[in-house]
Amino acid sequence: MRTDSSPGSLPAREHLPAAGAGTPVLDVVVPVYNEEKDLGPCVRRLHEHLTRTFPYAFRITVADNASTDGTPRVAAGLAADLGTVRSVRLEQKGRGRALRTVWSASDAPVLAYMDVDLSTDLNALLPLVAPLISGHSDLAIGSRLARSSRVVRGAKREFISRTYNLILRGSLQARFSDAQCGFKAIRRDVAQVLLPLVEDTGWFFDTEMLVLAERAGCRIHEVPVDWVDDPDSTVHIVRTATEDLKGVWRVGKALATGSLPLDRLGRPFGDDPRDRELSGVPQGLARQLVGFCVVGALSTLFYLLLYSGFRHFTGSQLANALALLVSAVANTAANRRLTFGVRGRGGAARHQAQGLVVFGIGLALTSGSLAALGAASADPDHSTELAVLIAANLAATVLRFLLFRAWVFPDAEPTAPARESRLPEPGPRESRLPEPARQESRLSEPGPRESRLPESQLPETHRPEPHLPDPYRAWSDATVRLQPVRHPDTDHSRDAR
């Protein structure tokens, strides 16, 4: 797991502006290895579908993973016949390596990939990328395990897929439903930040990217798909499953030890409504309530132990008062520090004095309960006393929380550990990337055409392959202007239908 990358933070999500379209909006990568038989028909079918249905400029990139058959020749022929198809040759195998190489060098603001067998119905492609174009989401995945998905595949693959996703949920706390469906998309500005953190170059690449994106606070959109299993798939199930489990262990270990710089990506966007300071809207209520309940439970246990101890030496009223006094001082101190995030000694005496007032109210409730019990029974059992005191303390606890929040600590700032380690907040349209990369990550700000980072400044594993064609030799224009594009053959295809 790479730990030496400090990519900064992601820019705020924004709808890609609609204007003149020179740069392709979508770059669909089709990674292949020895697929000379299926490559041609599949790419032509994908090209026809995009030409007929996709309203923006697009590109299809065939990423050849060191094929040893006629795949490079077929890919070159497709690139020559179809103007929106490009071919990239890599000298090393690995789907993850192919995606990282092409995505890192692409100039399109939305990047996608799909398997060459086109098992996923292409009607899901526009719903997949639409949330990324609008700025609503950062990544999008096709899901074969969603309720409304329609999937045709054997019981063996179904069992393996569901078991694998259960492992991800149990070990890495993943909340997405399908990690390995070969139908995904990502915004380019998000990819620039996440890809340096992804180590795997094979089939686990998808899972690692999704887990890191989820932990970094990215929004992942899921699209139910229609999916038909390819019986001629060349994927080695046992070997792939073994490598995936090794990847789960590696990523889980890195997350557990904190060796990934994901804390710098927490709350990465400037448009998160949870980060807004709104007058009249209580902040941090849920976190404070949880902290108060934990402190209250420990305080109640401490109180009951004290009461049971004092009860051996004195009457119930005095034992209750002493136990409540000691536990109230400890409770106020714990809530001051842990629940309401007040640090330092400033105001500590005032807070304890106010806490004693709250203690007096609790004393009145519990003492009144004991008095009522004494009036009802001349010699109540000790267990009955404890039950009455527990009920009275529950009522006093609710009142104590309200008084603490509104009176004792009204100006306390909720603690946010994840935000303390972040860099200073940038302006609303600035990212926290280093300056050379920052200009690359602004999709919505107009400006002159910019070149990508020199290869010497990139980690060796992320440098573009030397065989990339000209469209991949430069990073994108900082401004991407979109407008619906009607391809010349669109009207003919409609007439044919």
JSON list of C-alpha atoms in Angstrom, two decimals, residues 261-390:
[
{"chain": "A", "resi": 261, "resn": "PRO", "atom": "CA", "xyz": [-3.17, 9.69, 4.15]},
{"chain": "A", "resi": 262, "resn": "LEU", "atom": "CA", "xyz": [-6.95, 9.50, 3.88]},
{"chain": "A", "resi": 263, "resn": "ASP", "atom": "CA", "xyz": [-7.37, 11.93, 6.79]},
{"chain": "A", "resi": 264, "resn": "ARG", "atom": "CA", "xyz": [-6.34, 14.67, 4.37]},
{"chain": "A", "resi": 265, "resn": "LEU", "atom": "CA", "xyz": [-9.23, 13.71, 2.12]},
{"chain": "A", "resi": 266, "resn": "GLY", "atom": "CA", "xyz": [-11.92, 13.62, 4.81]},
{"chain": "A", "resi": 267, "resn": "ARG", "atom": "CA", "xyz": [-14.80, 15.93, 3.92]},
{"chain": "A", "resi": 268, "resn": "PRO", "atom": "CA", "xyz": [-13.01, 16.72, 0.65]},
{"chain": "A", "resi": 269, "resn": "PHE", "atom": "CA", "xyz": [-15.58, 19.01, -0.90]},
{"chain": "A", "resi": 270, "resn": "GLY", "atom": "CA", "xyz": [-16.42, 22.60, -0.15]},
{"chain": "A", "resi": 271, "resn": "ASP", "atom": "CA", "xyz": [-20.10, 21.99, -0.84]},
{"chain": "A", "resi": 272, "resn": "ASP", "atom": "CA", "xyz": [-20.76, 19.53, 1.99]},
{"chain": "A", "resi": 273, "resn": "PRO", "atom": "CA", "xyz": [-23.82, 20.90, 3.83]},
{"chain": "A", "resi": 274, "resn": "ARG", "atom": "CA", "xyz": [-22.53, 19.41, 7.08]},
{"chain": "A", "resi": 275, "resn": "ASP", "atom": "CA", "xyz": [-19.65, 21.90, 6.94]},
{"chain": "A", "resi": 276, "resn": "ARG", "atom": "CA", "xyz": [-21.83, 24.96, 6.63]},
{"chain": "A", "resi": 277, "resn": "GLU", "atom": "CA", "xyz": [-22.26, 27.28, 9.60]},
{"chain": "A", "resi": 278, "resn": "LEU", "atom": "CA", "xyz": [-25.97, 28.09, 9.71]},
{"chain": "A", "resi": 279, "resn": "SER", "atom": "CA", "xyz": [-27.46, 30.27, 12.38]},
{"chain": "A", "resi": 280, "resn": "GLY", "atom": "CA", "xyz": [-30.26, 28.69, 14.35]},
{"chain": "A", "resi": 281, "resn": "VAL", "atom": "CA", "xyz": [-29.39, 25.14, 13.31]},
{"chain": "A", "resi": 282, "resn": "PRO", "atom": "CA", "xyz": [-27.95, 23.00, 16.15]},
{"chain": "A", "resi": 283, "resn": "GLN", "atom": "CA", "xyz": [-24.61, 21.46, 15.22]},
{"chain": "A", "resi": 284, "resn": "GLY", "atom": "CA", "xyz": [-23.18, 18.19, 16.45]},
{"chain": "A", "resi": 285, "resn": "LEU", "atom": "CA", "xyz": [-26.34, 17.09, 18.26]},
{"chain": "A", "resi": 286, "resn": "ALA", "atom": "CA", "xyz": [-26.08, 13.41, 17.29]},
{"chain": "A", "resi": 287, "resn": "ARG", "atom": "CA", "xyz": [-22.41, 13.13, 18.27]},
{"chain": "A", "resi": 288, "resn": "GLN", "atom": "CA", "xyz": [-22.99, 14.98, 21.55]},
{"chain": "A", "resi": 289, "resn": "LEU", "atom": "CA", "xyz": [-25.96, 12.76, 22.37]},
{"chain": "A", "resi": 290, "resn": "VAL", "atom": "CA", "xyz": [-23.94, 9.60, 21.83]},
{"chain": "A", "resi": 291, "resn": "GLY", "atom": "CA", "xyz": [-21.08, 10.92, 23.95]},
{"chain": "A", "resi": 292, "resn": "PHE", "atom": "CA", "xyz": [-23.46, 11.99, 26.69]},
{"chain": "A", "resi": 293, "resn": "CYS", "atom": "CA", "xyz": [-25.12, 8.58, 26.76]},
{"chain": "A", "resi": 294, "resn": "VAL", "atom": "CA", "xyz": [-21.77, 6.81, 27.08]},
{"chain": "A", "resi": 295, "resn": "VAL", "atom": "CA", "xyz": [-20.65, 9.12, 29.89]},
{"chain": "A", "resi": 296, "resn": "GLY", "atom": "CA", "xyz": [-24.07, 8.83, 31.52]},
{"chain": "A", "resi": 297, "resn": "ALA", "atom": "CA", "xyz": [-24.00, 5.04, 31.47]},
{"chain": "A", "resi": 298, "resn": "LEU", "atom": "CA", "xyz": [-20.57, 4.97, 33.10]},
{"chain": "A", "resi": 299, "resn": "SER", "atom": "CA", "xyz": [-21.63, 7.64, 35.61]},
{"chain": "A", "resi": 300, "resn": "THR", "atom": "CA", "xyz": [-24.76, 5.68, 36.54]},
{"chain": "A", "resi": 301, "resn": "LEU", "atom": "CA", "xyz": [-22.70, 2.55, 37.14]},
{"chain": "A", "resi": 302, "resn": "PHE", "atom": "CA", "xyz": [-20.26, 4.60, 39.23]},
{"chain": "A", "resi": 303, "resn": "TYR", "atom": "CA", "xyz": [-23.18, 6.13, 41.16]},
{"chain": "A", "resi": 304, "resn": "LEU", "atom": "CA", "xyz": [-24.76, 2.74, 41.92]},
{"chain": "A", "resi": 305, "resn": "LEU", "atom": "CA", "xyz": [-21.46, 1.36, 43.18]},
{"chain": "A", "resi": 306, "resn": "LEU", "atom": "CA", "xyz": [-20.99, 4.38, 45.43]},
{"chain": "A", "resi": 307, "resn": "TYR", "atom": "CA", "xyz": [-24.56, 4.18, 46.71]},
{"chain": "A", "resi": 308, "resn": "SER", "atom": "CA", "xyz": [-24.22, 0.49, 47.52]},
{"chain": "A", "resi": 309, "resn": "GLY", "atom": "CA", "xyz": [-20.99, 1.21, 49.39]},
{"chain": "A", "resi": 310, "resn": "PHE", "atom": "CA", "xyz": [-22.31, 4.19, 51.36]},
{"chain": "A", "resi": 311, "resn": "ARG", "atom": "CA", "xyz": [-25.54, 2.34, 52.17]},
{"chain": "A", "resi": 312, "resn": "HIS", "atom": "CA", "xyz": [-23.63, -0.06, 54.45]},
{"chain": "A", "resi": 313, "resn": "PHE", "atom": "CA", "xyz": [-22.67, 2.85, 56.72]},
{"chain": "A", "resi": 314, "resn": "THR", "atom": "CA", "xyz": [-25.58, 5.29, 56.54]},
{"chain": "A", "resi": 315, "resn": "GLY", "atom": "CA", "xyz": [-29.21, 5.72, 55.60]},
{"chain": "A", "resi": 316, "resn": "SER", "atom": "CA", "xyz": [-30.57, 5.76, 52.10]},
{"chain": "A", "resi": 317, "resn": "GLN", "atom": "CA", "xyz": [-31.01, 9.54, 51.83]},
{"chain": "A", "resi": 318, "resn": "LEU", "atom": "CA", "xyz": [-27.46, 10.40, 52.92]},
{"chain": "A", "resi": 319, "resn": "ALA", "atom": "CA", "xyz": [-25.98, 7.56, 50.81]},
{"chain": "A", "resi": 320, "resn": "ASN", "atom": "CA", "xyz": [-27.89, 8.84, 47.79]},
{"chain": "A", "resi": 321, "resn": "ALA", "atom": "CA", "xyz": [-26.72, 12.43, 48.34]},
{"chain": "A", "resi": 322, "resn": "LEU", "atom": "CA", "xyz": [-23.05, 11.48, 48.73]},
{"chain": "A", "resi": 323, "resn": "ALA", "atom": "CA", "xyz": [-23.04, 9.10, 45.77]},
{"chain": "A", "resi": 324, "resn": "LEU", "atom": "CA", "xyz": [-24.82, 11.62, 43.56]},
{"chain": "A", "resi": 325, "resn": "LEU", "atom": "CA", "xyz": [-22.46, 14.44, 44.57]},
{"chain": "A", "resi": 326, "resn": "VAL", "atom": "CA", "xyz": [-19.29, 12.50, 43.77]},
{"chain": "A", "resi": 327, "resn": "SER", "atom": "CA", "xyz": [-20.66, 11.08, 40.51]},
{"chain": "A", "resi": 328, "resn": "ALA", "atom": "CA", "xyz": [-22.01, 14.50, 39.47]},
{"chain": "A", "resi": 329, "resn": "VAL", "atom": "CA", "xyz": [-18.55, 16.12, 39.74]},
{"chain": "A", "resi": 330, "resn": "ALA", "atom": "CA", "xyz": [-17.04, 13.30, 37.69]},
{"chain": "A", "resi": 331, "resn": "ASN", "atom": "CA", "xyz": [-19.92, 13.42, 35.19]},
{"chain": "A", "resi": 332, "resn": "THR", "atom": "CA", "xyz": [-19.57, 17.17, 34.63]},
{"chain": "A", "resi": 333, "resn": "ALA", "atom": "CA", "xyz": [-15.81, 16.88, 34.09]},
{"chain": "A", "resi": 334, "resn": "ALA", "atom": "CA", "xyz": [-16.22, 13.98, 31.65]},
{"chain": "A", "resi": 335, "resn": "ASN", "atom": "CA", "xyz": [-18.99, 15.69, 29.65]},
{"chain": "A", "resi": 336, "resn": "ARG", "atom": "CA", "xyz": [-17.03, 18.93, 29.56]},
{"chain": "A", "resi": 337, "resn": "ARG", "atom": "CA", "xyz": [-14.06, 17.26, 27.93]},
{"chain": "A", "resi": 338, "resn": "LEU", "atom": "CA", "xyz": [-15.51, 14.35, 25.95]},
{"chain": "A", "resi": 339, "resn": "THR", "atom": "CA", "xyz": [-19.05, 15.33, 24.97]},
{"chain": "A", "resi": 340, "resn": "PHE", "atom": "CA", "xyz": [-18.83, 19.09, 24.45]},
{"chain": "A", "resi": 341, "resn": "GLY", "atom": "CA", "xyz": [-15.14, 19.32, 23.57]},
{"chain": "A", "resi": 342, "resn": "VAL", "atom": "CA", "xyz": [-14.18, 22.00, 26.08]},
{"chain": "A", "resi": 343, "resn": "ARG", "atom": "CA", "xyz": [-10.41, 21.90, 26.67]},
{"chain": "A", "resi": 344, "resn": "GLY", "atom": "CA", "xyz": [-8.22, 23.72, 29.15]},
{"chain": "A", "resi": 345, "resn": "ARG", "atom": "CA", "xyz": [-9.02, 24.99, 32.64]},
{"chain": "A", "resi": 346, "resn": "GLY", "atom": "CA", "xyz": [-10.77, 28.16, 31.55]},
{"chain": "A", "resi": 347, "resn": "GLY", "atom": "CA", "xyz": [-14.30, 28.27, 32.95]},
{"chain": "A", "resi": 348, "resn": "ALA", "atom": "CA", "xyz": [-13.88, 24.92, 34.70]},
{"chain": "A", "resi": 349, "resn": "ALA", "atom": "CA", "xyz": [-14.98, 26.27, 38.09]},
{"chain": "A", "resi": 350, "resn": "ARG", "atom": "CA", "xyz": [-18.07, 27.92, 36.59]},
{"chain": "A", "resi": 351, "resn": "HIS", "atom": "CA", "xyz": [-18.97, 24.74, 34.75]},
{"chain": "A", "resi": 352, "resn": "GLN", "atom": "CA", "xyz": [-18.65, 22.69, 37.95]},
{"chain": "A", "resi": 353, "resn": "ALA", "atom": "CA", "xyz": [-20.82, 25.21, 39.83]},
{"chain": "A", "resi": 354, "resn": "GLN", "atom": "CA", "xyz": [-23.48, 25.00, 37.17]},
{"chain": "A", "resi": 355, "resn": "GLY", "atom": "CA", "xyz": [-23.09, 21.24, 37.18]},
{"chain": "A", "resi": 356, "resn": "LEU", "atom": "CA", "xyz": [-23.82, 21.24, 40.91]},
{"chain": "A", "resi": 357, "resn": "VAL", "atom": "CA", "xyz": [-27.04, 23.12, 40.23]},
{"chain": "A", "resi": 358, "resn": "VAL", "atom": "CA", "xyz": [-27.96, 20.41, 37.76]},
{"chain": "A", "resi": 359, "resn": "PHE", "atom": "CA", "xyz": [-26.91, 17.93, 40.46]},
{"chain": "A", "resi": 360, "resn": "GLY", "atom": "CA", "xyz": [-29.37, 19.59, 42.85]},
{"chain": "A", "resi": 361, "resn": "ILE", "atom": "CA", "xyz": [-32.18, 19.04, 40.40]},
{"chain": "A", "resi": 362, "resn": "GLY", "atom": "CA", "xyz": [-31.18, 15.39, 40.05]},
{"chain": "A", "resi": 363, "resn": "LEU", "atom": "CA", "xyz": [-30.96, 15.09, 43.82]},
{"chain": "A", "resi": 364, "resn": "ALA", "atom": "CA", "xyz": [-34.47, 16.48, 44.15]},
{"chain": "A", "resi": 365, "resn": "LEU", "atom": "CA", "xyz": [-35.78, 13.92, 41.66]},
{"chain": "A", "resi": 366, "resn": "THR", "atom": "CA", "xyz": [-34.04, 10.93, 43.21]},
{"chain": "A", "resi": 367, "resn": "SER", "atom": "CA", "xyz": [-34.67, 12.00, 46.80]},
{"chain": "A", "resi": 368, "resn": "GLY", "atom": "CA", "xyz": [-38.31, 12.62, 46.01]},
{"chain": "A", "resi": 369, "resn": "SER", "atom": "CA", "xyz": [-38.51, 9.14, 44.51]},
{"chain": "A", "resi": 370, "resn": "LEU", "atom": "CA", "xyz": [-36.99, 7.59, 47.65]},
{"chain": "A", "resi": 371, "resn": "ALA", "atom": "CA", "xyz": [-39.40, 9.59, 49.83]},
{"chain": "A", "resi": 372, "resn": "ALA", "atom": "CA", "xyz": [-42.34, 8.38, 47.77]},
{"chain": "A", "resi": 373, "resn": "LEU", "atom": "CA", "xyz": [-41.07, 4.81, 48.07]},
{"chain": "A", "resi": 374, "resn": "GLY", "atom": "CA", "xyz": [-40.72, 5.19, 51.84]},
{"chain": "A", "resi": 375, "resn": "ALA", "atom": "CA", "xyz": [-44.25, 6.47, 52.08]},
{"chain": "A", "resi": 376, "resn": "ALA", "atom": "CA", "xyz": [-45.53, 3.53, 50.07]},
{"chain": "A", "resi": 377, "resn": "SER", "atom": "CA", "xyz": [-43.55, 0.87, 51.97]},
{"chain": "A", "resi": 378, "resn": "ALA", "atom": "CA", "xyz": [-42.17, 1.05, 55.50]},
{"chain": "A", "resi": 379, "resn": "ASP", "atom": "CA", "xyz": [-39.23, -1.31, 54.75]},
{"chain": "A", "resi": 380, "resn": "PRO", "atom": "CA", "xyz": [-38.60, -1.58, 50.98]},
{"chain": "A", "resi": 381, "resn": "ASP", "atom": "CA", "xyz": [-36.11, -4.10, 49.59]},
{"chain": "A", "resi": 382, "resn": "HIS", "atom": "CA", "xyz": [-32.70, -2.93, 48.46]},
{"chain": "A", "resi": 383, "resn": "SER", "atom": "CA", "xyz": [-33.42, -4.13, 44.92]},
{"chain": "A", "resi": 384, "resn": "THR", "atom": "CA", "xyz": [-36.62, -2.06, 44.89]},
{"chain": "A", "resi": 385, "resn": "GLU", "atom": "CA", "xyz": [-34.67, 1.02, 45.98]},
{"chain": "A", "resi": 386, "resn": "LEU", "atom": "CA", "xyz": [-32.19, 0.49, 43.14]},
{"chain": "A", "resi": 387, "resn": "ALA", "atom": "CA", "xyz": [-34.99, 0.10, 40.59]},
{"chain": "A", "resi": 388, "resn": "VAL", "atom": "CA", "xyz": [-36.66, 3.33, 41.73]},
{"chain": "A", "resi": 389, "resn": "LEU", "atom": "CA", "xyz": [-33.34, 5.16, 41.68]},
{"chain": "A", "resi": 390, "resn": "ILE", "atom": "CA", "xyz": [-32.55, 3.91, 38.14]}
]
